[in-house]
Structures are given as C-alpha cells and as structure tokens.
JSON list of C-alpha atoms in Angstrom, two decimals:
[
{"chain": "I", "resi": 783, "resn": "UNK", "atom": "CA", "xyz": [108.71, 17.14, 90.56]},
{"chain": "I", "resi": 784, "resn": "UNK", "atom": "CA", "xyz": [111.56, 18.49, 87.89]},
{"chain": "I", "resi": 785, "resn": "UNK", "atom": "CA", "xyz": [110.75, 22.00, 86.21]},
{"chain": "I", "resi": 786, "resn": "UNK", "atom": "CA", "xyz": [111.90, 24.02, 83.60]},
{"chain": "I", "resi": 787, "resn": "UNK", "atom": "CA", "xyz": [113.68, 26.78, 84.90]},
{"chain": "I", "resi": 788, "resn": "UNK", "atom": "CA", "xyz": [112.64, 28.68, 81.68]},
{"chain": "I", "resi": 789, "resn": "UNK", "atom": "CA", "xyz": [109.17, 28.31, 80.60]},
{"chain": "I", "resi": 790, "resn": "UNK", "atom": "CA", "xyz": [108.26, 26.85, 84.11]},
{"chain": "I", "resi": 791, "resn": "UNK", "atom": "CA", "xyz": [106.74, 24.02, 83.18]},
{"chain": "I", "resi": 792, "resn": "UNK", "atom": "CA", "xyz": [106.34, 20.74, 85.92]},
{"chain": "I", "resi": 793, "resn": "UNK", "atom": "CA", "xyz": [107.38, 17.32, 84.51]},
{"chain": "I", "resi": 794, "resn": "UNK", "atom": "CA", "xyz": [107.10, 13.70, 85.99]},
{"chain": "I", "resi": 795, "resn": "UNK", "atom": "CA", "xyz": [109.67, 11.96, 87.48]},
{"chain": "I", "resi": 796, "resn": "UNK", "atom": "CA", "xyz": [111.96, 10.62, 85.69]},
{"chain": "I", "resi": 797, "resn": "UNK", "atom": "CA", "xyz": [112.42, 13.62, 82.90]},
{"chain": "I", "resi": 798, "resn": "UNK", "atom": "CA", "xyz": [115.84, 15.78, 83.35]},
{"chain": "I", "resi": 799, "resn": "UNK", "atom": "CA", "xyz": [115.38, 17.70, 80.25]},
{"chain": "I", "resi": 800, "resn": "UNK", "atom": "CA", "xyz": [113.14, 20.04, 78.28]},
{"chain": "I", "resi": 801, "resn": "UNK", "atom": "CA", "xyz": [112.73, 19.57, 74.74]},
{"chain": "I", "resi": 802, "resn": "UNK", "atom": "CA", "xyz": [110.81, 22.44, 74.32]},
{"chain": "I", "resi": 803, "resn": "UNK", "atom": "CA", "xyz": [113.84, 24.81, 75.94]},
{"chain": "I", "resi": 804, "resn": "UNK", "atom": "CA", "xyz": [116.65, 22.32, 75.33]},
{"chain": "I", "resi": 805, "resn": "UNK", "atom": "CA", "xyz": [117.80, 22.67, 79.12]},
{"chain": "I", "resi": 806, "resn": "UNK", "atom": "CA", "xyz": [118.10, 20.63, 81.98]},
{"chain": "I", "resi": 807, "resn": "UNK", "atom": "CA", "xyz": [115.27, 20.40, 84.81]},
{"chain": "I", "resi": 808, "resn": "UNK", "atom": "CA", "xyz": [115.56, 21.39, 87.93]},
{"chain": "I", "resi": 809, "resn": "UNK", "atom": "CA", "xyz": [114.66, 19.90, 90.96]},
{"chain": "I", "resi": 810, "resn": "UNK", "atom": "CA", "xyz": [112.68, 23.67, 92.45]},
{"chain": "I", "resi": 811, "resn": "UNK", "atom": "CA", "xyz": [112.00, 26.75, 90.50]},
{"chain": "I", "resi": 812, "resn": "UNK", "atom": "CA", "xyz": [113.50, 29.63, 91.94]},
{"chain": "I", "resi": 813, "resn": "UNK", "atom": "CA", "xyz": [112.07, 32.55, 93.61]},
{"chain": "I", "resi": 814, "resn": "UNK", "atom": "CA", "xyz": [111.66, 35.72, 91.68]},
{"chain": "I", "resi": 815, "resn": "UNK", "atom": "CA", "xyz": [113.50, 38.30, 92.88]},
{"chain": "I", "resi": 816, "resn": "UNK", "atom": "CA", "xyz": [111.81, 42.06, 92.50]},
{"chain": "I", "resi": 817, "resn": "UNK", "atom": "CA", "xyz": [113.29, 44.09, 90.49]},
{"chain": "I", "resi": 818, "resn": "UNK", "atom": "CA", "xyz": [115.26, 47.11, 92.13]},
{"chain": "I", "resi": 819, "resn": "UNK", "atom": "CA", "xyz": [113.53, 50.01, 91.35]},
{"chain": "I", "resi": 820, "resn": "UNK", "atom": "CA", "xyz": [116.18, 52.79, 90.31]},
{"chain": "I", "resi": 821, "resn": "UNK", "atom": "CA", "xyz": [116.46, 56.31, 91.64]},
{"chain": "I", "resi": 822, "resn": "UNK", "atom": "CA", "xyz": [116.78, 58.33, 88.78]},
{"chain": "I", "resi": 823, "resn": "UNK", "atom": "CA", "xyz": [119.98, 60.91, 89.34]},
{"chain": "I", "resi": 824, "resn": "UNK", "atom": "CA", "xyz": [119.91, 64.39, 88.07]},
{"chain": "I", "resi": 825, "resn": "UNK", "atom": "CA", "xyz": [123.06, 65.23, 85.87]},
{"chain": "I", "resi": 826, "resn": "UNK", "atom": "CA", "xyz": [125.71, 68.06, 86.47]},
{"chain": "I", "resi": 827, "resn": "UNK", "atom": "CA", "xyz": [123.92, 70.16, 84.11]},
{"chain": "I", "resi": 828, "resn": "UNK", "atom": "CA", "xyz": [120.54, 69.58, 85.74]},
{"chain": "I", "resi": 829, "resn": "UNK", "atom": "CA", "xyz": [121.45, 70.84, 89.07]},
{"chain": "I", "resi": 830, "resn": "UNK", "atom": "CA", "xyz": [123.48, 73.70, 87.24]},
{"chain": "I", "resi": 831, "resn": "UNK", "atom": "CA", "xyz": [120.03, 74.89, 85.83]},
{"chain": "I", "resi": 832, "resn": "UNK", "atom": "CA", "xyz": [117.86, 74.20, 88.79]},
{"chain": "I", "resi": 833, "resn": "UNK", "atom": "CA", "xyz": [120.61, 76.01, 90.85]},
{"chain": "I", "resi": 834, "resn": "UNK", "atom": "CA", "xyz": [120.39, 79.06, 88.29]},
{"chain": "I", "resi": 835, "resn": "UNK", "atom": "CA", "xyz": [116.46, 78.96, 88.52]},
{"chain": "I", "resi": 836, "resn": "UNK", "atom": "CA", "xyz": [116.40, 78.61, 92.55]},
{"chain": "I", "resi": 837, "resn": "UNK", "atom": "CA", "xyz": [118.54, 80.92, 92.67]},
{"chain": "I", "resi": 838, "resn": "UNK", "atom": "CA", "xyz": [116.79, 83.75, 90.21]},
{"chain": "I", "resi": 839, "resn": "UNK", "atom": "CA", "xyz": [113.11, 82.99, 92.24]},
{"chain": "I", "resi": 840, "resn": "UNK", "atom": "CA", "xyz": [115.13, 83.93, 95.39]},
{"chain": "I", "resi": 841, "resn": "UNK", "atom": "CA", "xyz": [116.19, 87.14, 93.99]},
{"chain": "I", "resi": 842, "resn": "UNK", "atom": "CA", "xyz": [112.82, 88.10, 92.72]},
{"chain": "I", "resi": 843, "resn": "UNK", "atom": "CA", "xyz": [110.69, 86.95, 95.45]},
{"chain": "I", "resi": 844, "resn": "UNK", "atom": "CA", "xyz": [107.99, 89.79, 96.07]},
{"chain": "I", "resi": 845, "resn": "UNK", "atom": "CA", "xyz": [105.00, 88.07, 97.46]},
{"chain": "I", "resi": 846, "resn": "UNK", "atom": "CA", "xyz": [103.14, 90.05, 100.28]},
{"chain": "I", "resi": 847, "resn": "UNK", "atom": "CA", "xyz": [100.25, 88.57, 101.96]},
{"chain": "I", "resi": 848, "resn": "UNK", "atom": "CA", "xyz": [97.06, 89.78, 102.55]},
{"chain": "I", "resi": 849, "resn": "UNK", "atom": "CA", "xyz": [97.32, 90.17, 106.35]},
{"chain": "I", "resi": 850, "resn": "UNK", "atom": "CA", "xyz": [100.89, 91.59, 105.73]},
{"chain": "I", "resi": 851, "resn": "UNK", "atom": "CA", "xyz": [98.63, 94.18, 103.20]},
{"chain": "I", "resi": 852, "resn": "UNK", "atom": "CA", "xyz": [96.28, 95.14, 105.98]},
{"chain": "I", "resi": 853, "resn": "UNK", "atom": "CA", "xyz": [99.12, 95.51, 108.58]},
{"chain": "I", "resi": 854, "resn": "UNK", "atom": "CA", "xyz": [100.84, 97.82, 106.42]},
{"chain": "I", "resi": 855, "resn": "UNK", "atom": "CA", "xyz": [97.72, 100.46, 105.24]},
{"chain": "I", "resi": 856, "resn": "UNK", "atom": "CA", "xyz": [96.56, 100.27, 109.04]},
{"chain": "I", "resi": 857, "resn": "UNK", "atom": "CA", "xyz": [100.16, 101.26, 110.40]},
{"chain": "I", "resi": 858, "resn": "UNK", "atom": "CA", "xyz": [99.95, 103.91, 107.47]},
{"chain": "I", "resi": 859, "resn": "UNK", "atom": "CA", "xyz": [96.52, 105.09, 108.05]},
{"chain": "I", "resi": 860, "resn": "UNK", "atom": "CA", "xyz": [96.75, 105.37, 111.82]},
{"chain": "I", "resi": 861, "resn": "UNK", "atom": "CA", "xyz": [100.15, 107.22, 110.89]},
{"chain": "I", "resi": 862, "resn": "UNK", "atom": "CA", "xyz": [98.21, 109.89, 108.63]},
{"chain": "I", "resi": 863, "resn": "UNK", "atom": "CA", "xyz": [94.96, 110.11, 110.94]},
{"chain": "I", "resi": 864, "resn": "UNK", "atom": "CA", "xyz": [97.20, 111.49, 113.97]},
{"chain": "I", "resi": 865, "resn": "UNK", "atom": "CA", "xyz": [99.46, 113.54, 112.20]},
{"chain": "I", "resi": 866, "resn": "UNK", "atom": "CA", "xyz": [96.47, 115.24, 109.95]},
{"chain": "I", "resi": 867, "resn": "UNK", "atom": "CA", "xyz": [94.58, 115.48, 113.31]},
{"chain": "I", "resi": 868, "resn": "UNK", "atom": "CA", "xyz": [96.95, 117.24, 115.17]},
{"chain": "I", "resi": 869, "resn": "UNK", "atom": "CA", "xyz": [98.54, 119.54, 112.52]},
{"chain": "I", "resi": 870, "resn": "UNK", "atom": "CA", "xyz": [94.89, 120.35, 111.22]},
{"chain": "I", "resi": 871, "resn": "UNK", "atom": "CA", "xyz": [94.28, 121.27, 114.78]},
{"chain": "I", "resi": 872, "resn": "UNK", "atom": "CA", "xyz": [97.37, 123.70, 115.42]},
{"chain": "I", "resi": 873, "resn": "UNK", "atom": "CA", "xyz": [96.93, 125.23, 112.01]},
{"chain": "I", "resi": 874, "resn": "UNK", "atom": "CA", "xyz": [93.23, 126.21, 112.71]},
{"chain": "I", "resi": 875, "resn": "UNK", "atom": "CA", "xyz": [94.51, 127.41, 116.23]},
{"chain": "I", "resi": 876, "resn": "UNK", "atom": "CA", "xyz": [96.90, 129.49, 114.41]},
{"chain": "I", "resi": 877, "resn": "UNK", "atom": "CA", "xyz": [94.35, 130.66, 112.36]},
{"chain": "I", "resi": 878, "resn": "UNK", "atom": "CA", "xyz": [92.39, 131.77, 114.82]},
{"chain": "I", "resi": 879, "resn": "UNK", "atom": "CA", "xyz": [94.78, 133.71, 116.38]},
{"chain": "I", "resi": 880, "resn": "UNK", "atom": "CA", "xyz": [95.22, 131.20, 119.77]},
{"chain": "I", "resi": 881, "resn": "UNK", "atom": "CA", "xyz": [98.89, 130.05, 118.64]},
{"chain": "I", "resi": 882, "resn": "UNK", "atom": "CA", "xyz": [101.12, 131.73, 117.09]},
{"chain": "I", "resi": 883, "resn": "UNK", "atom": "CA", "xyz": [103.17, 130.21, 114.49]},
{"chain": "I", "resi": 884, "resn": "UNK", "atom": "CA", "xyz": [106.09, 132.15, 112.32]},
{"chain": "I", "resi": 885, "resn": "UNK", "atom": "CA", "xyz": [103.37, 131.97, 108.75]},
{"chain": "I", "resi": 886, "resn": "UNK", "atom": "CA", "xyz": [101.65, 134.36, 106.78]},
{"chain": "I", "resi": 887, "resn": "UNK", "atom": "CA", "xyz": [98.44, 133.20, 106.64]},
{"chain": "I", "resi": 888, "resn": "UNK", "atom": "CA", "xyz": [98.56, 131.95, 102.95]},
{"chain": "I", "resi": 889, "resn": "UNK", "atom": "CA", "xyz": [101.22, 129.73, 104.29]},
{"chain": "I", "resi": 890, "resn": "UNK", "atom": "CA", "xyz": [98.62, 128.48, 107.35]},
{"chain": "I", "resi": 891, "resn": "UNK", "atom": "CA", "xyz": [95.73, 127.82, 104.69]},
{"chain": "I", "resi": 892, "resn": "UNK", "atom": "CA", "xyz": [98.17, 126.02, 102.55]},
{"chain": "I", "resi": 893, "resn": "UNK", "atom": "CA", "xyz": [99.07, 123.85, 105.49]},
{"chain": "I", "resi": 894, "resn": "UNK", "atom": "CA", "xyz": [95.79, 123.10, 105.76]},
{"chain": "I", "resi": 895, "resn": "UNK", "atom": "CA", "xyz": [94.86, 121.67, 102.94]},
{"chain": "I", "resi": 896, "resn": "UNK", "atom": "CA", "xyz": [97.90, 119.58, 103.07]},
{"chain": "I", "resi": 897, "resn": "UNK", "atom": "CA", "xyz": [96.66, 118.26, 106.78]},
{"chain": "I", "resi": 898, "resn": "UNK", "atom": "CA", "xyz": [93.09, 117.72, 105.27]},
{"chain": "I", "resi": 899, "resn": "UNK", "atom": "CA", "xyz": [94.77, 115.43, 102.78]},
{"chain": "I", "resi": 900, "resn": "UNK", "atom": "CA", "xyz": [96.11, 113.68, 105.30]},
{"chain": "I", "resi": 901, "resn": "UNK", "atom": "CA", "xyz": [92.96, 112.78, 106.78]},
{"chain": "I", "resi": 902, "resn": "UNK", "atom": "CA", "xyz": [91.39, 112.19, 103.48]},
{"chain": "I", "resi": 903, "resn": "UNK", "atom": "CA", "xyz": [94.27, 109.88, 102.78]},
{"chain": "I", "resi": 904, "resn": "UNK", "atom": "CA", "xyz": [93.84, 107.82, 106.42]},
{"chain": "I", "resi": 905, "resn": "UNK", "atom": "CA", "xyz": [90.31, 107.55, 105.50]},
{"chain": "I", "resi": 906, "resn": "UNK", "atom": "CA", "xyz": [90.37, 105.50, 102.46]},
{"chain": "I", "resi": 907, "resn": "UNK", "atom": "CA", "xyz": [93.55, 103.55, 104.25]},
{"chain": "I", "resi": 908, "resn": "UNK", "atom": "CA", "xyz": [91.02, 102.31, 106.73]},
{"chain": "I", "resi": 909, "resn": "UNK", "atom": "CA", "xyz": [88.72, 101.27, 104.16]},
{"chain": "I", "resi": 910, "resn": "UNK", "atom": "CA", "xyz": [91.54, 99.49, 102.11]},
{"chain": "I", "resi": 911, "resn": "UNK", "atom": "CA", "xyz": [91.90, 97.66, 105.47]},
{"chain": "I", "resi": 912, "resn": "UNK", "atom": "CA", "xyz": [87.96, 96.52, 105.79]},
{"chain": "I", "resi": 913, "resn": "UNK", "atom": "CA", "xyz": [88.22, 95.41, 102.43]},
{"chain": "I", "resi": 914, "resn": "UNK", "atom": "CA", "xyz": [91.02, 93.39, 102.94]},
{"chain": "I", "resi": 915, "resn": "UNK", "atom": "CA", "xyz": [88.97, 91.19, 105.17]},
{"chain": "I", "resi": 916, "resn": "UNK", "atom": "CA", "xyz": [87.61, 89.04, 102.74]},
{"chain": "I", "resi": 917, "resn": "UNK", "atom": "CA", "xyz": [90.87, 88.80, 101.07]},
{"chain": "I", "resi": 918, "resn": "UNK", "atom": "CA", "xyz": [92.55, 87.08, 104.07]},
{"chain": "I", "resi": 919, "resn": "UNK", "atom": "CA", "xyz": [89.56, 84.89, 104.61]},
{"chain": "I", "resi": 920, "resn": "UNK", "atom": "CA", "xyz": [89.97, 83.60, 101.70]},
{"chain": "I", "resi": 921, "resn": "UNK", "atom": "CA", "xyz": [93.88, 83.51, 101.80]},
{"chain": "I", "resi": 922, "resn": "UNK", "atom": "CA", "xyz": [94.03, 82.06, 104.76]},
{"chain": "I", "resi": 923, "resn": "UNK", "atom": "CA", "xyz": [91.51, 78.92, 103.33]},
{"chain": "I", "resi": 924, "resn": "UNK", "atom": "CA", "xyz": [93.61, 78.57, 100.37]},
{"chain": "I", "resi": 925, "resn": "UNK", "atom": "CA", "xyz": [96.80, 78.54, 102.22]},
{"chain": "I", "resi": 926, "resn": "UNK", "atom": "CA", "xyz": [95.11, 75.83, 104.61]},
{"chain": "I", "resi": 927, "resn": "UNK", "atom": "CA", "xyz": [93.96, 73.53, 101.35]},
{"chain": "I", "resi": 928, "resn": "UNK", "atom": "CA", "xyz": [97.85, 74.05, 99.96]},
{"chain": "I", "resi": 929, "resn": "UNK", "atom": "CA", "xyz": [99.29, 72.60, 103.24]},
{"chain": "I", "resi": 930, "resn": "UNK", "atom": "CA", "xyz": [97.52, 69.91, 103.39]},
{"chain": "I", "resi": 931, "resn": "UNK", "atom": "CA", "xyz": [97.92, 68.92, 99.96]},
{"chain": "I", "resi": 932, "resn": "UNK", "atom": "CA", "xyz": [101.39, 69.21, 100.34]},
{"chain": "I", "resi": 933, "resn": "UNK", "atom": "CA", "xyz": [101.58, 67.14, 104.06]},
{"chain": "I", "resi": 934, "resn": "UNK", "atom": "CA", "xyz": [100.05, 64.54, 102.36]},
{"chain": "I", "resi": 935, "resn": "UNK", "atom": "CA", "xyz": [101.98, 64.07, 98.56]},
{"chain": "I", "resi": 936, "resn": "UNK", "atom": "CA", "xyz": [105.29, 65.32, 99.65]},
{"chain": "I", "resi": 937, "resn": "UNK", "atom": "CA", "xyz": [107.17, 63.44, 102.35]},
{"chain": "I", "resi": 938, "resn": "UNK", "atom": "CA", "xyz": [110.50, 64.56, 103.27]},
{"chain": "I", "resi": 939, "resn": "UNK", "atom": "CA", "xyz": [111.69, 60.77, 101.68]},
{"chain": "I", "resi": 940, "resn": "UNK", "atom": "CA", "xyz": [110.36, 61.19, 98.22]},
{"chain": "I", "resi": 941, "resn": "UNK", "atom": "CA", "xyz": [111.58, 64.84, 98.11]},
{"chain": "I", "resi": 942, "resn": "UNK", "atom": "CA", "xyz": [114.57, 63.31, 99.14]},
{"chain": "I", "resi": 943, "resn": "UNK", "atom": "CA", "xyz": [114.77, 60.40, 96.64]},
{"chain": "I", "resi": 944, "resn": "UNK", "atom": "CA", "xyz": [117.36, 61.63, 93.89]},
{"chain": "I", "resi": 945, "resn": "UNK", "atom": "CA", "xyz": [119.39, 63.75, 95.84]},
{"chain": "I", "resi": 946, "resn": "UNK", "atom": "CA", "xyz": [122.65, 62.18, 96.83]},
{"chain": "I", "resi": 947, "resn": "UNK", "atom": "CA", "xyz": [124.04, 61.57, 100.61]},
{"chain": "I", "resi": 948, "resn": "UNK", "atom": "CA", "xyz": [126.83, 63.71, 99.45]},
{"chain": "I", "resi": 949, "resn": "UNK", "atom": "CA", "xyz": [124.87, 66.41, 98.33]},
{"chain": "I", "resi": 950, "resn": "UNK", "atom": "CA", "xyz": [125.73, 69.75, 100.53]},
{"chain": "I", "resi": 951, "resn": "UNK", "atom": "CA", "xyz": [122.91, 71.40, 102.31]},
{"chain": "I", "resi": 952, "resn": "UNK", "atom": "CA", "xyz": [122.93, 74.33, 100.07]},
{"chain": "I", "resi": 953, "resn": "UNK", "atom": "CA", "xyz": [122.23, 72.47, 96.99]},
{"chain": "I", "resi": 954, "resn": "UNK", "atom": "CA", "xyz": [120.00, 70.58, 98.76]},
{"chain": "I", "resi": 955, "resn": "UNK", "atom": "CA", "xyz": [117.46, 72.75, 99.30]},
{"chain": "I", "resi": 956, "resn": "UNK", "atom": "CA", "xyz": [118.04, 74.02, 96.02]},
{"chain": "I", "resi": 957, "resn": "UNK", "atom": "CA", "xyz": [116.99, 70.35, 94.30]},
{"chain": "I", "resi": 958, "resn": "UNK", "atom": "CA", "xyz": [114.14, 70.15, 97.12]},
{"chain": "I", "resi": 959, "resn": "UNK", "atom": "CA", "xyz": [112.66, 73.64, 96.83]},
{"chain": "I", "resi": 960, "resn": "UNK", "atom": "CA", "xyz": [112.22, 73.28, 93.22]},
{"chain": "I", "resi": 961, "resn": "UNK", "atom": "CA", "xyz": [110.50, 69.67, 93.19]},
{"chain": "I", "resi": 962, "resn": "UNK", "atom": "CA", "xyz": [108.17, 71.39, 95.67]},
{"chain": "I", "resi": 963, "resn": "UNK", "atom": "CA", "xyz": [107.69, 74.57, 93.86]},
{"chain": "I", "resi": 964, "resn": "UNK", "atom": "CA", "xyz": [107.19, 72.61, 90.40]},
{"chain": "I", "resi": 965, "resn": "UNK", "atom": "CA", "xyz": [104.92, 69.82, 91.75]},
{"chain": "I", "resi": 966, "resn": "UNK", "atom": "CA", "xyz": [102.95, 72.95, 93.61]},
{"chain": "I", "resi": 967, "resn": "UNK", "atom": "CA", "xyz": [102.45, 75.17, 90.43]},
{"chain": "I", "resi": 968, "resn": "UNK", "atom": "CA", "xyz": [100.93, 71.30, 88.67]},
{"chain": "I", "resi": 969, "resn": "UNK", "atom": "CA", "xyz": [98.46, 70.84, 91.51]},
{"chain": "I", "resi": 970, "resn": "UNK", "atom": "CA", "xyz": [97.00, 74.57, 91.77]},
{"chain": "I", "resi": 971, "resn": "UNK", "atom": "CA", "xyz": [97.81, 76.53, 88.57]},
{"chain": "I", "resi": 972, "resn": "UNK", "atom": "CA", "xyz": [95.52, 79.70, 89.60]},
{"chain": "I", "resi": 973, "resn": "UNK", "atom": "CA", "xyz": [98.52, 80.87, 92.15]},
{"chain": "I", "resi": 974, "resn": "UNK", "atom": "CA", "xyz": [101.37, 82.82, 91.34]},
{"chain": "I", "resi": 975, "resn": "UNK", "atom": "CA", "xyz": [104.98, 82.60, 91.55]},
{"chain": "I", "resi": 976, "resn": "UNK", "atom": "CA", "xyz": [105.40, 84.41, 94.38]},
{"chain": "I", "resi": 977, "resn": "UNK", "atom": "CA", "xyz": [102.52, 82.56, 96.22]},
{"chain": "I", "resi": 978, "resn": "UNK", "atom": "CA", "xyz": [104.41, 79.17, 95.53]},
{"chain": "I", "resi": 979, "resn": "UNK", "atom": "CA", "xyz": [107.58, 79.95, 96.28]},
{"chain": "I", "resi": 980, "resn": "UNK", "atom": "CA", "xyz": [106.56, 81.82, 99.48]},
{"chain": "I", "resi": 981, "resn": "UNK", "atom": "CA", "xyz": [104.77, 78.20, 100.54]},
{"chain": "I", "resi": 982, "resn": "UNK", "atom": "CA", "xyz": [107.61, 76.16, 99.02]},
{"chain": "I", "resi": 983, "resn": "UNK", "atom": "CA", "xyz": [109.90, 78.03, 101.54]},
{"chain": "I", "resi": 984, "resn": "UNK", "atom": "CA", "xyz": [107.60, 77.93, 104.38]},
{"chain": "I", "resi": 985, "resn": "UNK", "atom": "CA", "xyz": [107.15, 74.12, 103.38]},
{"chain": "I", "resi": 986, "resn": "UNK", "atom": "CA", "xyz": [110.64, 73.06, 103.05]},
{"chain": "I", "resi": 987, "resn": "UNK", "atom": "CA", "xyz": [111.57, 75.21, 106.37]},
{"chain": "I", "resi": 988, "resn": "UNK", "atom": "CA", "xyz": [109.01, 72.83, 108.50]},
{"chain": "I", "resi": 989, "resn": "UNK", "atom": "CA", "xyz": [110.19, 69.63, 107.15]},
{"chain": "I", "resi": 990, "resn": "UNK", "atom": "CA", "xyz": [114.44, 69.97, 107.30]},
{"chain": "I", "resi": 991, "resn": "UNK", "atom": "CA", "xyz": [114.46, 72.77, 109.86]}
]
C-alpha cells in the first residue's frame, strides 16, 4: 500500500499522490530515527569559574570529623593526665622535704597549682571524649546514608557526561568534584561545606582512583 511520507496516511493501490500534502506516495514509510540526545558542553568561562570555585573550597577546607575530634582531646587528655600526675607528684615530694628541687617554696606551691590544672584540664578532656560518642554514632549513620545516595545517583558516566576526552586530569576533577559537591549540597541541605566537600573528595577518590 502507497503512504504519505508526511502526514502518514495509507492509500489504495493505484494512488501516487497526496492531495492533502501535494507529494508523491511512497511505496514504505520510513523508520523514525531517535533523536540524538546532546551533551551539553560547558564554555571557557564556565570551567574558568568552576576552576576558581574548586579551587577556593580546596584552600579553605577545614572539616574535622567527629572521631578525628575524639582522637585529638584523648591524645590531649592522656597528655595532661601524665604530665599533671607526675609533676603534681614531685612537687608534693619536694614539698615534703623527700626531693629536693632548686625552688623556694612559693615557687613549689605555684607549681602546683599549675599541675592541678593540668589534671583538671585532662578531666574534662575525657569527658569531651564520652560525649563525643553520640556524635560519631550519628556521623557515622549520616555518612553511611550520603554514600549510598551518592553510589546510586552518581555513576562515574553521568559525572563524566560533559567533560571532554581531551580534558586534562586536573581539570577533570575540577568539573567532577563540583557536579558532586553541588548535586550533594541539593540532596542534604542540613550539611556544611566542609562536610560535602570532605565526601565529594572521598567520593571522587573511590570512583577515578
């Protein structure tokens, strides 16, 4: 059967042209091709900007975790709690007339209070450490929920979709890093910079490392 290659419609034999198109039939319609969906490329001045942002976020980067936290007042309290031990402990000696240090004794007393401050000090360190407990429990869940999320909506080939096979490795990760870091800070807009961009790092070093 002849058809009209333009509104598609099926004649009888016979007819070779459409009167409602004013072309000729044809003896098949052809097959519609899909449309090529385009990449969309980022301009000159585009990647000048997100290189000048990528860049800045690097520079001011201060994100500490929680566990990092608690690591860090431990080391400091256990640091404190010997040293105010042990000088407390020599001073009193002193004091007491067992050791004999080169002080008066206003300058042993005055010692003294200074180890005693030391202990005070390792004292609430260890309780900044207890109560950083809960805060890693529930870092640790919300770094868990961000992972997944981002396992799951960014693949390394639509991260890599508008980034040219010329494009150096540098500016690369540049382009990359800040779909991630944008497309992060959409999904969960209760974390910080410094949270996303220490996830967008860890994120982009497990899928191109």
């Amino acid at each position: 059967m002849p058809w009209c290659p333009v509104c598609k419609s099926e004649y009888v034999e016979g007819k070779t042209h459409c009167p409602d198109c004013d072309v000729d039939l044809v003896d098949e319609l052809p097959q519609d091709q899909p449309e090529k969906e385009e990449i969309p490329t980022l301009t000159e001045e585009e990647r000048a900007d997100i290189l000048a942002r990528r860049a800045a976020a690097s520079q001011t980067r201060t994100y500490t975790s929680a566990r990092e936290k608690q690591s860090e007042n431990r080391s400091s309290a256990w640091t404190f709690l010997i040293v105010g031990g042990i000088g407390l402990l020599v001073i009193t000696l002193a004091l007491l007339g067992i050791v004999k240090l080169p002080l008066n004794t206003f300058s042993l007393a005055v010692m003294e209070v200074i180890f005693v401050i030391f202990l005070i000090i390792a004292a609430q360190s260890f309780r900044k450490v207890m109560r950083l407990m809960d805060d890693i429990a529930r870092e640790d869940t919300l770094d868990e929920k961000v992972r997944s999320w981002m396992r799951e909506n960014l693949t390394r080939e639509e991260l890599l979709a508008d980034v040219d096979a010329d494009t150096t490795e540098e500016l690369q990760y540049f382009i990359v890093s800040e779909q991630i870091r944008r497309q992060l800070m959409l999904q969960f807009p209760e974390i910080d910079d410094a949270y996303a961009e220490e996830m967008t790092e860890n994120y982009y070093n497990e899928l191109f490392s």
